[in-house]
Structures are given as C-alpha cells and as structure tokens.
Coordinates of C-alpha atoms in Angstrom, one line a residue:
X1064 CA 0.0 0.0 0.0
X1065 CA 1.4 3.6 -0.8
X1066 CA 1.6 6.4 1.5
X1067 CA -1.1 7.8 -0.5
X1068 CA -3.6 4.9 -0.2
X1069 CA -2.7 4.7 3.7
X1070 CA -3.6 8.3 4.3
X1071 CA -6.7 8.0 2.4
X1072 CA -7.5 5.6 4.7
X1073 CA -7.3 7.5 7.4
X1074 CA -8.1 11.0 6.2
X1075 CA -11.2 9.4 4.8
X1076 CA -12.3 6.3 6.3
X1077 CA -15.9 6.7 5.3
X1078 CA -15.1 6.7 1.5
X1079 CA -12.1 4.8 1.7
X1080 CA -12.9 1.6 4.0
X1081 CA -11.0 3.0 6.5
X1082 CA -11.8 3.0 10.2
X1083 CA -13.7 5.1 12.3
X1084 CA -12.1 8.3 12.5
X1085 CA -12.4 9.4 16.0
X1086 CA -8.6 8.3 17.9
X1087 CA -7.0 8.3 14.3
X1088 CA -3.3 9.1 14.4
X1089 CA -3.1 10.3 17.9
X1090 CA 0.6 10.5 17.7
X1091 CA -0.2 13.8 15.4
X1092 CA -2.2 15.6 17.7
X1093 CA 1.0 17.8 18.4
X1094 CA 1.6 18.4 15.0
X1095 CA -1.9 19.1 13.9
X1096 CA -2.0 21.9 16.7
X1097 CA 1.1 23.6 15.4
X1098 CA -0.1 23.6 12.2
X1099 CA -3.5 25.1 13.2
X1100 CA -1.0 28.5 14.6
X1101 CA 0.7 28.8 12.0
X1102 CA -2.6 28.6 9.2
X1103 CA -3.7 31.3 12.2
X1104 CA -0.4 33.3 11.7
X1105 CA 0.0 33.5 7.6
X1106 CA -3.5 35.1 7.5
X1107 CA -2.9 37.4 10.1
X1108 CA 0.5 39.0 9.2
X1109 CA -0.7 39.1 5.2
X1110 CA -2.7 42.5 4.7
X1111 CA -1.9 42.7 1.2
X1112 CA -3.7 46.3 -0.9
X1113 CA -6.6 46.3 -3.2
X1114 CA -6.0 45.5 -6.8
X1115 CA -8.2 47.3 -9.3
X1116 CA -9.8 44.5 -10.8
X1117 CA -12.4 41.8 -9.0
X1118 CA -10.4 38.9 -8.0
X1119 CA -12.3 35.6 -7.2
X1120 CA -10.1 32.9 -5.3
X1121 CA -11.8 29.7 -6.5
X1122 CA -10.3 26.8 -3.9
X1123 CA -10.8 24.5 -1.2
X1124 CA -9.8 23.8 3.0
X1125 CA -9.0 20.3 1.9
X1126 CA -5.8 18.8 0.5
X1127 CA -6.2 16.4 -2.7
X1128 CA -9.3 17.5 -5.7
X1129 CA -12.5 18.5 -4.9
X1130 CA -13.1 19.7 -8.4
X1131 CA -12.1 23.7 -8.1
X1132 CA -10.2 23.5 -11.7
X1133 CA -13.4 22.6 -13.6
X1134 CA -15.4 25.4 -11.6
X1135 CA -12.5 27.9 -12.9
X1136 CA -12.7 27.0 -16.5
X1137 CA -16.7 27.1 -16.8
X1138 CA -16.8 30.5 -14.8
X1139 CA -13.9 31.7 -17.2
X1140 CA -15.9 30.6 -20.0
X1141 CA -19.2 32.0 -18.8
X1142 CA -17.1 35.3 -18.1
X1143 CA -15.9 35.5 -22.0
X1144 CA -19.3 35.2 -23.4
X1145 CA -20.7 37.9 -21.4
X1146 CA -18.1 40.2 -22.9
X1147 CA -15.5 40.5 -20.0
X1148 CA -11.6 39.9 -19.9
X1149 CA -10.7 37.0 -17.2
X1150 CA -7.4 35.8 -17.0
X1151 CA -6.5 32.9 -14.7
X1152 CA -3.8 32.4 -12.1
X1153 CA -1.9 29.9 -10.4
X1154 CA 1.1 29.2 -8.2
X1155 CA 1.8 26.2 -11.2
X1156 CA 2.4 23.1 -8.9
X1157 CA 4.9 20.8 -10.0
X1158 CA 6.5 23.7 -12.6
X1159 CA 10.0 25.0 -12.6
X1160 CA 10.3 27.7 -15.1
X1161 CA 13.1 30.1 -16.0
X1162 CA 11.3 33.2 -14.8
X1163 CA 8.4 34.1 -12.6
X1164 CA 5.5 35.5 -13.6
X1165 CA 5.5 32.7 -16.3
X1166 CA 2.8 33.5 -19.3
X1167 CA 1.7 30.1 -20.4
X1168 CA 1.3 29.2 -24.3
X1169 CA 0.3 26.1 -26.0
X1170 CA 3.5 25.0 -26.6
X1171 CA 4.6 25.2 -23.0
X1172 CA 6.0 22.5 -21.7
X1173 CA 4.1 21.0 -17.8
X1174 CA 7.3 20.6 -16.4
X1175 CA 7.5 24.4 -16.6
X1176 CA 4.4 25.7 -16.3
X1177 CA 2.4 23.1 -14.1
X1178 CA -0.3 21.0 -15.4
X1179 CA -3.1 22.5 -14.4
X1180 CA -2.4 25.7 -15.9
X1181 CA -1.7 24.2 -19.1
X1182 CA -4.7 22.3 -18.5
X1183 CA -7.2 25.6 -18.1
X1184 CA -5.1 26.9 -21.1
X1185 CA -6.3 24.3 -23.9
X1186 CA -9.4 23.9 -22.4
X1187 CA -10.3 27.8 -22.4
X1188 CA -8.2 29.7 -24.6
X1189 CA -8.0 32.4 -22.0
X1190 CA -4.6 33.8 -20.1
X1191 CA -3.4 31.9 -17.7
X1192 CA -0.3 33.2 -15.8
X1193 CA 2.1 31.4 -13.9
X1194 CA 4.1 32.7 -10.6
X1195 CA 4.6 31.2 -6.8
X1196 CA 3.7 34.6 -5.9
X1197 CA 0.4 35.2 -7.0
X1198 CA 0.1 39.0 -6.9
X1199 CA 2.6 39.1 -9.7
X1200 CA 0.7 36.8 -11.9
X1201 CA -2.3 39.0 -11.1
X1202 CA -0.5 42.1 -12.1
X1203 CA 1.5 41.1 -15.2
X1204 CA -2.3 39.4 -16.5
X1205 CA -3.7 43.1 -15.9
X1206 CA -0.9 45.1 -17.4
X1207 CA -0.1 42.3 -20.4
X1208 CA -3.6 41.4 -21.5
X1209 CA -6.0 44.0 -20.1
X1210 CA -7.9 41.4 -17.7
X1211 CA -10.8 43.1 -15.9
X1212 CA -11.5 39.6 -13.8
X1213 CA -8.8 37.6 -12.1
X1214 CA -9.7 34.0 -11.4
X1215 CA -7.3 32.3 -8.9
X1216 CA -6.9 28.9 -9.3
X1217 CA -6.9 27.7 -5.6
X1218 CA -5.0 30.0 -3.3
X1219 CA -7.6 29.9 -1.0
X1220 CA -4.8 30.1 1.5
X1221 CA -2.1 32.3 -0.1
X1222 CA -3.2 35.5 2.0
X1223 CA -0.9 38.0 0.0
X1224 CA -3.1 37.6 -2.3
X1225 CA -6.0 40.2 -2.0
X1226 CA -9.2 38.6 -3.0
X1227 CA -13.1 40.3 -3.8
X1228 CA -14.6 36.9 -3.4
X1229 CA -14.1 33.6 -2.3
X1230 CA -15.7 30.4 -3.6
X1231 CA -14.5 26.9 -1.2
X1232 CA -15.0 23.8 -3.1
X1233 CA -16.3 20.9 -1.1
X1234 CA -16.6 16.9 -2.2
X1235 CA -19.8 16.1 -2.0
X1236 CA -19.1 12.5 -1.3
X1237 CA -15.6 12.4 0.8
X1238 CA -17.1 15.9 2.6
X1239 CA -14.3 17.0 5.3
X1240 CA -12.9 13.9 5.6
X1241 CA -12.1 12.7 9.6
X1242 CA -12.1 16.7 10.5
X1243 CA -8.7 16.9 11.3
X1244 CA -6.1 19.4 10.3
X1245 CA -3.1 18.6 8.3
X1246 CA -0.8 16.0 9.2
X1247 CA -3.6 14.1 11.0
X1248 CA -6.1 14.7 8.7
X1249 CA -7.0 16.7 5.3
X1250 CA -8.1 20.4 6.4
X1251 CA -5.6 23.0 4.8
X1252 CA -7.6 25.4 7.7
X1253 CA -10.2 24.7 10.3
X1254 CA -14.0 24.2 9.1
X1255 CA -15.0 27.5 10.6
X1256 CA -13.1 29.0 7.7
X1257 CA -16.1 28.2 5.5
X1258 CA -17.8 30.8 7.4
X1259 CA -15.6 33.3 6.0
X1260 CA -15.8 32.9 2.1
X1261 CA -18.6 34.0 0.0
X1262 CA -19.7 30.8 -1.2
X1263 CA -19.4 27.1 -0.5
X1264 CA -20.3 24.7 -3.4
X1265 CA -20.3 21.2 -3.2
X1266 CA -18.9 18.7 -5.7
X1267 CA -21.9 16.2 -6.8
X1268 CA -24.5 15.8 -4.3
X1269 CA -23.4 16.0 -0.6
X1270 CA -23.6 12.8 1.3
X1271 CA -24.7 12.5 4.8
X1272 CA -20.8 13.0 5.6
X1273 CA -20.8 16.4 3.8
X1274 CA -24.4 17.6 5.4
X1275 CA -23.3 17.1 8.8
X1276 CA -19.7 18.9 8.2
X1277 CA -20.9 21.6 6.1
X1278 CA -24.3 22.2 6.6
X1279 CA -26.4 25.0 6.3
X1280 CA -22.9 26.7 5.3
X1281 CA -23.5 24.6 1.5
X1282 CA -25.0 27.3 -1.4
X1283 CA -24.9 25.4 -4.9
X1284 CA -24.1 21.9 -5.8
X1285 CA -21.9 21.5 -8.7
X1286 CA -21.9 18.5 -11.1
X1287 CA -19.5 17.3 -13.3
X1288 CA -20.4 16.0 -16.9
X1289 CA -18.3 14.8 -19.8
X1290 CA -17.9 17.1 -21.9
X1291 CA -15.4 16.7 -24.8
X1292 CA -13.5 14.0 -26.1
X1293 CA -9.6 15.2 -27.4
X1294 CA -6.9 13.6 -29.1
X1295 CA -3.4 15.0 -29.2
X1296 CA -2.0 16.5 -33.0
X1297 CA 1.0 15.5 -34.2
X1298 CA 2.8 18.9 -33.2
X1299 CA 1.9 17.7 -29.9
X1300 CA 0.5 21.3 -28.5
X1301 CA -3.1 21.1 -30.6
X1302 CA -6.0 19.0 -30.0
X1303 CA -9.0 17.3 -31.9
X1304 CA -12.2 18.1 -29.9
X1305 CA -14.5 15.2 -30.9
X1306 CA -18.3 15.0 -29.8
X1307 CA -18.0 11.3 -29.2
X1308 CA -15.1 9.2 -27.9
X1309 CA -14.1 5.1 -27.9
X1310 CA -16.8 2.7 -28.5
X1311 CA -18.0 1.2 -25.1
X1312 CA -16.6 -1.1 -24.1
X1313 CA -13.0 -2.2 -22.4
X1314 CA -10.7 0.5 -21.5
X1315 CA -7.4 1.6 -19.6
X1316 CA -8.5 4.4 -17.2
X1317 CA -5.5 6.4 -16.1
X1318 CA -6.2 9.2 -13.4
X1319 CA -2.9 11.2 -11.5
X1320 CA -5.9 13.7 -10.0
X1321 CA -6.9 14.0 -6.2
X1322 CA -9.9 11.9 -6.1
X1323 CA -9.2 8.9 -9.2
X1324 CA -12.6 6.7 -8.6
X1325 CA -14.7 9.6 -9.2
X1326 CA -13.1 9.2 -12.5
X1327 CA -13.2 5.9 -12.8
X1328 CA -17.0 5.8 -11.8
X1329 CA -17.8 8.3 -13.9
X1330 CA -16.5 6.5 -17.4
X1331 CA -18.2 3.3 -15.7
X1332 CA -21.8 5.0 -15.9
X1333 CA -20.9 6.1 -19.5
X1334 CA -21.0 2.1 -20.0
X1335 CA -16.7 1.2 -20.0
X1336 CA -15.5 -1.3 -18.5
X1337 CA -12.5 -0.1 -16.3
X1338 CA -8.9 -1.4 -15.7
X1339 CA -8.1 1.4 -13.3
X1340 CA -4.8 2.9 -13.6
X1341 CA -4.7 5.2 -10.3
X1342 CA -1.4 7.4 -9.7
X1343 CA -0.4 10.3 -7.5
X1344 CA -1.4 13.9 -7.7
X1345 CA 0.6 15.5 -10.3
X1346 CA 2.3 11.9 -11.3
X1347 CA 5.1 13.4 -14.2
X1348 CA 4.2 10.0 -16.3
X1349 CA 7.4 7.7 -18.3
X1350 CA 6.6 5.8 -21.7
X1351 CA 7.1 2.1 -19.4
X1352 CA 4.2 3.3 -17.1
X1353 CA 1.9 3.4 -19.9
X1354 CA 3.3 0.9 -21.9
X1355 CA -0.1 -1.6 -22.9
X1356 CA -1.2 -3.7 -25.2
X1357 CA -1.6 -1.2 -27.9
X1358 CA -4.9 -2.0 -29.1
X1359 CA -7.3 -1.4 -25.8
X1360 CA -8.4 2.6 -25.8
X1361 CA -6.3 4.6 -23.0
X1362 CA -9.0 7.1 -21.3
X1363 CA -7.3 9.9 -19.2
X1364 CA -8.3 13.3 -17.6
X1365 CA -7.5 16.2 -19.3
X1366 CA -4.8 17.1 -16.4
X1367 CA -3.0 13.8 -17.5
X1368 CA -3.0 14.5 -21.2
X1369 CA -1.5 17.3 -21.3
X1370 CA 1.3 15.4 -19.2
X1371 CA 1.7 12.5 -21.8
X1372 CA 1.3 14.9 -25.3
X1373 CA 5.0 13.7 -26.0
X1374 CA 4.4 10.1 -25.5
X1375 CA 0.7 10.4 -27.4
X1376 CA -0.9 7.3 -29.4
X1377 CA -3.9 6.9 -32.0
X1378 CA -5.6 5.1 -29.1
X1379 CA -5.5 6.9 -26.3
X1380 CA -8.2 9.6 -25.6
X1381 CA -8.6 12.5 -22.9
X1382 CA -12.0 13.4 -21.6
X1383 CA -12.5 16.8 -20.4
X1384 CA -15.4 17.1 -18.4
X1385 CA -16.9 20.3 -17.5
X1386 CA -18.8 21.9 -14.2
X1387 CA -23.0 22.7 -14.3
X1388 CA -23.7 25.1 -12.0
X1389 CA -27.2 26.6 -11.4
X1390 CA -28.4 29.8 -12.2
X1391 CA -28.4 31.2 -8.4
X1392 CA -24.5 30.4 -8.4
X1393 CA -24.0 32.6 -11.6
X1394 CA -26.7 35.6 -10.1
X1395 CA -23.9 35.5 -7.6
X1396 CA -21.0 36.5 -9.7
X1397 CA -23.0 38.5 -11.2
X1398 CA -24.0 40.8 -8.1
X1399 CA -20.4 40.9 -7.3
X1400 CA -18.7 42.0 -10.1
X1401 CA -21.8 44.9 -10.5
X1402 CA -21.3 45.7 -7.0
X1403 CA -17.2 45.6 -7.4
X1404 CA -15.6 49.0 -6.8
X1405 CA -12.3 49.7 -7.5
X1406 CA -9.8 51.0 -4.5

C-alpha cells in the first residue's frame, strides 16, 4: 500500500474503507495543533492592498481535488461570453520555469508551467499566468492582457493575495474527511473558515458526511459532466475536440488527480468497462508506465493528457469534463462583479 492509499484511509475512512475516525493518528495531535497556529499566523500577518480588478479565489480547505479546476474554466468561459476579460492564475504546482510570472502558451511544456495551468489553457483559450507569488501573476495578466476579472486557481490560503470573493470547493461525497487538520487529517484550515468565504459549493451531491460537516454553510451543488473528447495532433501542442469518444466497451483508465474513482465511476456510468490505472497527484508520467497492449483505448483526464502529449498514441483519448452550476450560483458572480468597486 502507498503512502497515499494509507492516508486515504485515514483521512477518509468513510469513503475509503478505513476505520472510524475518531482516535485516528493520535501520535499527530501535536503536530496538527502547530499547524493550526501557523494557518492562524500566515492570515494574520498578510494584509496585502486592493487590486483594481475583481479577483475571485476559487479553492478548497481540503488537500487532494475537490473539483475547483473545472469550476475555474466554466466560470472563465461564462465570463468570456458575457463580454469581460478573465485571466486565470496559479502558483503552477509541479512547474520549474526560467522566470516568474511565467505566461503560459500552448506550446509550454508541464514541467515548466504546471499541469493545471496548461490544462485551463487548452481547455479555455484564456490567459493563464504562472508565478509562486500570486500578486505578480495578477499584475503582469492586468498590465499584459488588459484582464478586468482575475480567477485564482486555488490559493484559498495564499493571503498575500487580496481577493473580492471567495468560492470553497467541497466533495460532495468524501465531505471534510475525519475533520482533522493537516498532518492528522486533510483540512488546509479549520471548518469554521467556511464561514468566512462568499460561497461554499459542493462537488456532486453532498452525502450525509458532507451535510453534517458543512451544513447550512453549503449554497450550490456542482456537477461534473463529460464534456469533450480530445486527441493530441501530431505537433503535440493542438488537439481534436471530438463530440464522441471510444466505442464502449473495455478501457485503460488512467487518473494522476486527487480523487481517481470519481473518474473511474464516472466512465463506468458512461457504459466502460474499467482497468483502473490510479497514480499520485501531479504523477510526471514515463513511456514504461503506460506501456499496454496497444490495441485497448487509454481514457485519461484532461490534467493527464496534457502530461503525456510527448508520448501520445492513435488510441488513447482524454476526456474533459466540465462543471453545471445553477443559475443562483451565476446571479452570484453577477452581483459581485456589478457591486465591485475599484480601490
């Protein structure tokens, strides 16, 4: 078992077939406290100014998915149409690039920009800027492309970062987990923090997990859909956007996300039938990993694919799958941005 699966276990253990979470990890209790002071000291020493555009932190209090990506693209999309200028930022996880803030392009490489970025590039078109410190990527998207909306891709907890609105991203299914802060369980900040942000959307519908964590404190519920079905050009940094993807049937499902079986259940309801291929958060992916039998269709998320363009076949497919939100969550956005004054 990985380090991974045994967390899950324990982070999780109503999801995962762990045990009852009440006297898990014990031996962290220490650890969990200090990291509770020093969540309590980062936001209070961070007073960062006003920038003059809306900025909407789209994230989560949990470590691992809970779907914010997807909510970042739609909004960005629904943004576009109605005639404004988003550009997205992100801190770029798992990207080393030459120089900070990083402007990512189709041709940009994961390794240096992060795969999620990439990711929200291809699957919007829009700007997406790249920079540990996220104030910079906020201010190079304003001055280089004119952005009148910044979308922050996570950051929930970067406090540097001023914000106009705040949107927490819950799993509907795995909720809060065991309740526990990091190291002993998977809260980035306590769950009073969701009394704090603007709105709290869950991610499918909320189990009886997520009811009794969250509450009254839940506003919209978010679902997931597929969406598109791509496969990789030969110059590696274009796609084909198809309607309709593999016939049903057998299929390699690989999945390097935060939550894999939500992925693997989901192509299961569309009528495959799954040989589950689960890797890390993030997993930077070698031709032997993937090497099959060459014939049975490879499904991956988007966030994979754009990891594995360089090692692309005729048979492998990615499947983007994109957030429905109701129409109270976009009157929200909405009332903000026409309330939004600048500093």
């Amino acid at each position: 078992m990985s380090l991974e699966d045994w967390l899950n276990k324990r982070w999780y253990p109503a999801t995962s077939g762990g045990e009852d979470s009440g006297h898990q990890l014990p031996l962290l209790a220490p650890l969990e406290v200090a990291f509770r002071h020093g969540s309590r000291w980062r936001k209070q020493r961070n007073k960062p100014a006003p920038l003059p555009v809306p900025v909407i932190v789209v994230g989560n209090i949990t470590v691992g998915g809970a779907g914010k990506t997807p909510l970042v693209a739609e909004l960005g999309r629904w943004l576009q149409e109605r005639g404004r200028k988003p550009g997205i930022i992100s801190r770029g996880y798992g990207g080393r690039a030459k120089h900070y803030p990083y402007n990512v392009t189709a041709q940009s490489h994961p390794l240096e920009s992060g795969d999620e970025p990439l990711m929200l590039h291809l699957m919007t078109g829009l700007p997406v800027m790249v920079a540990p410190k996220r104030l910079e990527a906020a201010e190079a998207l304003i001055e280089q492309h004119d952005c009148d909306v910044i979308l922050s891709d996570d950051g929930l907890q970067h406090y540097a970062l001023w914000r106009s609105m705040e949107i927490c991203v819950v799993d509907g299914q795995r909720g809060l987990g065991n309740g526990h802060l990091l190291p002993r369980g998977p809260l980035r900040e306590s769950v009073d923090r969701l009394d704090s942000v603007d709105m709290v959307v869950a991610n499918g519908q909320p189990s009886e997990l997520a009811l009794s964590q969250c509450g009254e404190r839940l506003d919209v519920t978010m679902e997931l859909e597929p969406a598109l079905w791509h496969q990789f050009n030969l110059d590696q940094t274009s796609s084909l956007k198809l309607e309709s993807g593999p016939e049903v049937g057998p299929c390699n499902a690989v999945a390097g996300i935060g939550n894999p079986p939500r992925f693997f259940n989901a192509l299961r309801a569309a009528g495959y039938t799954v040989t589950e291929m689960p890797f890390p958060d993030h997993h930077q992916y070698s031709a032997q990993e993937l090497q099959l039998d060459g014939i049975t269709p490879v499904i991956m998320t988007m966030k994979d694919a754009v990891k594995c363009r360089d090692l692309w076949q005729t048979h492998w497919w990615a499947l983007e799958a994109r957030a429905v939100l109701p129409e109270t969550f976009y009157q929200r956005i909405h009332q903000h941005l026409e309330s939004f004054e600048p500093a």
